[in-house]
Amino acid sequence: MPSAAPHALTYRSAVEADIPELVTLVESAYRGDASRGGWTTEADFLDGQRTDAEDVARIVAHPEGMLLVAERDGGIVSCCHLEHRGDHVYFGMFAVRPGQQGGGLGKEVMQEAERRAREQWAAKEMRMTVINVREELIAFYVRRGYERTGEMSPFPYGDERFGVPLRDDLAFELLVKTL
């Protein structure tokens, strides 16, 4: 069997041993000074944690989903949460190492996530929620075929598991893509 091309991505489901590295990856992509090395940072409007080991462990163990891991050259470079919810798959906790953002890695991982949603669960739609003030990130998803629904859900102010808001106008917008 031929070996994978150098620098090619490989995919697998996360396992318990990956949890510490995945927490670090997600935190580095969204919060704190490290996140400013990429364009997905939330550091200007959210402080505190993005996730923790307990949250990641819950996702890894969920029977109707997976935390998809993308590896390059033996190291984790990206991840995303896929959860089968009836007629659709929820897409979340998407993270790409800040120093590797902007080169097409995220697009490639999303395509793999969508393929798995179709093939593993026969999903007709992929759904996600994005913080409403993330216009550049929402535009990225729209370019990938996701539609803004205008359907908003409140940000969980006061629940620091989701971060410490630095603004009072945060909400989640539902984005949907037909698969």
mmCIF file of C-alpha atoms in Angstrom, residues 20-179:
data_model
loop_
_atom_site.group_PDB
_atom_site.id
_atom_site.type_symbol
_atom_site.label_atom_id
_atom_site.label_comp_id
_atom_site.label_asym_id
_atom_site.label_seq_id
_atom_site.Cartn_x
_atom_site.Cartn_y
_atom_site.Cartn_z
ATOM 1 C CA PRO A 20 -5.343 17.728 26.292
ATOM 2 C CA GLU A 21 -3.937 18.532 22.834
ATOM 3 C CA LEU A 22 -7.403 19.268 21.443
ATOM 4 C CA VAL A 23 -8.228 21.651 24.294
ATOM 5 C CA THR A 24 -4.955 23.477 23.595
ATOM 6 C CA LEU A 25 -5.710 23.606 19.856
ATOM 7 C CA VAL A 26 -9.227 25.010 20.308
ATOM 8 C CA GLU A 27 -8.099 27.559 22.881
ATOM 9 C CA SER A 28 -5.217 28.693 20.655
ATOM 10 C CA ALA A 29 -7.524 29.202 17.673
ATOM 11 C CA TYR A 30 -10.101 31.326 19.509
ATOM 12 C CA ARG A 31 -8.842 32.917 22.723
ATOM 13 C CA GLY A 32 -5.913 34.834 24.079
ATOM 14 C CA ASP A 33 -2.856 36.258 22.395
ATOM 15 C CA ALA A 34 -2.004 32.993 20.605
ATOM 16 C CA SER A 35 -5.296 33.228 18.705
ATOM 17 C CA ARG A 36 -4.228 36.545 17.175
ATOM 18 C CA GLY A 37 -1.786 34.556 15.004
ATOM 19 C CA GLY A 38 -4.784 33.467 12.915
ATOM 20 C CA TRP A 39 -7.932 35.152 11.701
ATOM 21 C CA THR A 40 -10.471 33.146 13.742
ATOM 22 C CA THR A 41 -9.741 34.866 17.036
ATOM 23 C CA GLU A 42 -12.577 35.834 19.351
ATOM 24 C CA ALA A 43 -10.190 37.647 21.704
ATOM 25 C CA ASP A 44 -11.673 41.087 20.928
ATOM 26 C CA PHE A 45 -15.133 40.181 22.222
ATOM 27 C CA LEU A 46 -14.694 37.109 24.443
ATOM 28 C CA ASP A 47 -12.209 36.415 27.192
ATOM 29 C CA GLY A 48 -11.844 33.296 29.326
ATOM 30 C CA GLN A 49 -12.029 29.747 28.028
ATOM 31 C CA ARG A 50 -13.510 28.453 24.779
ATOM 32 C CA THR A 51 -13.656 24.853 26.018
ATOM 33 C CA ASP A 52 -12.232 22.536 28.656
ATOM 34 C CA ALA A 53 -11.234 18.891 29.007
ATOM 35 C CA GLU A 54 -14.661 17.894 30.358
ATOM 36 C CA ASP A 55 -16.464 19.414 27.357
ATOM 37 C CA VAL A 56 -14.087 17.792 24.862
ATOM 38 C CA ALA A 57 -14.358 14.418 26.648
ATOM 39 C CA ARG A 58 -18.154 14.604 26.442
ATOM 40 C CA ILE A 59 -17.938 15.178 22.672
ATOM 41 C CA VAL A 60 -15.389 12.383 22.172
ATOM 42 C CA ALA A 61 -17.630 9.926 24.055
ATOM 43 C CA HIS A 62 -20.949 10.951 22.431
ATOM 44 C CA PRO A 63 -22.435 7.914 20.628
ATOM 45 C CA GLU A 64 -24.092 9.987 17.855
ATOM 46 C CA GLY A 65 -21.088 12.039 16.924
ATOM 47 C CA MET A 66 -17.364 12.458 16.717
ATOM 48 C CA LEU A 67 -14.609 14.945 17.143
ATOM 49 C CA LEU A 68 -12.927 14.691 13.757
ATOM 50 C CA VAL A 69 -9.166 15.213 13.912
ATOM 51 C CA ALA A 70 -7.018 16.260 10.955
ATOM 52 C CA GLU A 71 -3.335 15.427 11.201
ATOM 53 C CA ARG A 72 -0.361 16.446 9.092
ATOM 54 C CA ASP A 73 3.104 14.981 9.531
ATOM 55 C CA GLY A 74 1.950 13.192 12.706
ATOM 56 C CA GLY A 75 0.583 16.267 14.483
ATOM 57 C CA ILE A 76 -2.974 17.484 15.006
ATOM 58 C CA VAL A 77 -3.575 20.604 12.910
ATOM 59 C CA SER A 78 -7.375 20.868 12.978
ATOM 60 C CA CYS A 79 -10.528 19.437 14.511
ATOM 61 C CA CYS A 80 -14.286 19.752 14.308
ATOM 62 C CA HIS A 81 -17.267 18.372 16.181
ATOM 63 C CA LEU A 82 -19.865 16.449 14.159
ATOM 64 C CA GLU A 83 -23.072 15.372 15.863
ATOM 65 C CA HIS A 84 -25.904 13.508 14.172
ATOM 66 C CA ARG A 85 -29.221 15.127 15.105
ATOM 67 C CA GLY A 86 -32.002 13.406 13.196
ATOM 68 C CA ASP A 87 -32.158 14.877 9.688
ATOM 69 C CA HIS A 88 -28.996 16.956 10.002
ATOM 70 C CA VAL A 89 -25.496 17.018 11.422
ATOM 71 C CA TYR A 90 -24.366 19.804 13.733
ATOM 72 C CA PHE A 91 -20.894 21.193 12.960
ATOM 73 C CA GLY A 92 -19.007 22.898 15.770
ATOM 74 C CA MET A 93 -15.768 23.325 17.705
ATOM 75 C CA PHE A 94 -13.979 23.901 14.410
ATOM 76 C CA ALA A 95 -10.361 24.841 14.980
ATOM 77 C CA VAL A 96 -7.297 25.204 12.786
ATOM 78 C CA ARG A 97 -3.862 25.941 14.254
ATOM 79 C CA PRO A 98 -3.450 29.728 14.041
ATOM 80 C CA GLY A 99 -0.151 29.581 12.121
ATOM 81 C CA GLN A 100 -1.750 27.313 9.510
ATOM 82 C CA GLN A 101 -4.903 29.362 8.877
ATOM 83 C CA GLY A 102 -5.488 31.053 5.560
ATOM 84 C CA GLY A 103 -3.951 28.368 3.340
ATOM 85 C CA GLY A 104 -6.965 26.202 2.520
ATOM 86 C CA LEU A 105 -6.656 23.765 5.433
ATOM 87 C CA GLY A 106 -10.010 24.778 6.940
ATOM 88 C CA LYS A 107 -11.781 24.409 3.604
ATOM 89 C CA GLU A 108 -10.325 20.910 3.173
ATOM 90 C CA VAL A 109 -11.359 19.837 6.684
ATOM 91 C CA MET A 110 -14.884 21.177 6.142
ATOM 92 C CA GLN A 111 -15.200 19.192 2.912
ATOM 93 C CA GLU A 112 -14.194 16.027 4.768
ATOM 94 C CA ALA A 113 -16.675 16.794 7.569
ATOM 95 C CA GLU A 114 -19.488 17.263 5.047
ATOM 96 C CA ARG A 115 -18.550 14.044 3.242
ATOM 97 C CA ARG A 116 -18.670 12.130 6.522
ATOM 98 C CA ALA A 117 -22.037 13.670 7.423
ATOM 99 C CA ARG A 118 -23.475 12.478 4.107
ATOM 100 C CA GLU A 119 -21.861 9.036 4.116
ATOM 101 C CA GLN A 120 -22.039 8.061 7.800
ATOM 102 C CA TRP A 121 -25.449 9.490 8.678
ATOM 103 C CA ALA A 122 -27.101 10.178 5.292
ATOM 104 C CA ALA A 123 -27.541 13.756 6.501
ATOM 105 C CA LYS A 124 -29.324 16.158 4.185
ATOM 106 C CA GLU A 125 -28.089 19.281 5.979
ATOM 107 C CA MET A 126 -25.167 20.555 7.964
ATOM 108 C CA ARG A 127 -26.003 23.168 10.617
ATOM 109 C CA MET A 128 -23.831 25.378 12.770
ATOM 110 C CA THR A 129 -24.156 28.402 14.984
ATOM 111 C CA VAL A 130 -21.741 31.310 14.707
ATOM 112 C CA ILE A 131 -21.447 34.363 16.930
ATOM 113 C CA ASN A 132 -23.295 37.115 15.092
ATOM 114 C CA VAL A 133 -20.479 39.686 15.233
ATOM 115 C CA ARG A 134 -18.070 37.328 13.418
ATOM 116 C CA GLU A 135 -18.776 38.799 9.978
ATOM 117 C CA GLU A 136 -15.484 37.623 8.428
ATOM 118 C CA LEU A 137 -16.046 34.079 9.701
ATOM 119 C CA ILE A 138 -19.684 34.061 8.580
ATOM 120 C CA ALA A 139 -18.524 35.228 5.131
ATOM 121 C CA PHE A 140 -16.062 32.296 5.035
ATOM 122 C CA TYR A 141 -18.926 29.861 5.667
ATOM 123 C CA VAL A 142 -21.199 31.585 3.135
ATOM 124 C CA ARG A 143 -18.463 31.148 0.500
ATOM 125 C CA ARG A 144 -18.549 27.429 1.356
ATOM 126 C CA GLY A 145 -22.295 27.208 0.601
ATOM 127 C CA TYR A 146 -23.775 27.879 4.047
ATOM 128 C CA GLU A 147 -26.804 30.156 4.181
ATOM 129 C CA ARG A 148 -27.537 32.704 6.851
ATOM 130 C CA THR A 149 -30.960 31.972 8.306
ATOM 131 C CA GLY A 150 -31.329 35.085 10.443
ATOM 132 C CA GLU A 151 -32.413 32.720 13.239
ATOM 133 C CA MET A 152 -30.713 33.882 16.411
ATOM 134 C CA SER A 153 -30.299 32.241 19.790
ATOM 135 C CA PRO A 154 -29.064 34.113 22.858
ATOM 136 C CA PHE A 155 -25.465 34.047 23.984
ATOM 137 C CA PRO A 156 -25.264 32.386 27.424
ATOM 138 C CA TYR A 157 -24.206 35.468 29.371
ATOM 139 C CA GLY A 158 -23.165 34.516 32.894
ATOM 140 C CA ASP A 159 -22.043 30.987 31.936
ATOM 141 C CA GLU A 160 -18.267 31.259 31.821
ATOM 142 C CA ARG A 161 -17.977 27.828 30.185
ATOM 143 C CA PHE A 162 -18.633 29.758 26.952
ATOM 144 C CA GLY A 163 -16.281 32.612 27.761
ATOM 145 C CA VAL A 164 -16.440 35.997 29.420
ATOM 146 C CA PRO A 165 -18.147 38.441 27.042
ATOM 147 C CA LEU A 166 -16.487 41.790 26.422
ATOM 148 C CA ARG A 167 -19.600 43.088 24.591
ATOM 149 C CA ASP A 168 -23.302 43.054 25.358
ATOM 150 C CA ASP A 169 -24.587 42.386 21.812
ATOM 151 C CA LEU A 170 -23.559 38.757 21.264
ATOM 152 C CA ALA A 171 -25.908 36.081 19.919
ATOM 153 C CA PHE A 172 -25.574 32.930 17.824
ATOM 154 C CA GLU A 173 -26.819 32.847 14.238
ATOM 155 C CA LEU A 174 -27.854 29.549 12.647
ATOM 156 C CA LEU A 175 -26.159 28.758 9.318
ATOM 157 C CA VAL A 176 -27.369 25.850 7.177
ATOM 158 C CA LYS A 177 -26.004 24.035 4.126
ATOM 159 C CA THR A 178 -27.831 21.463 2.046
ATOM 160 C CA LEU A 179 -25.544 18.462 1.554
#
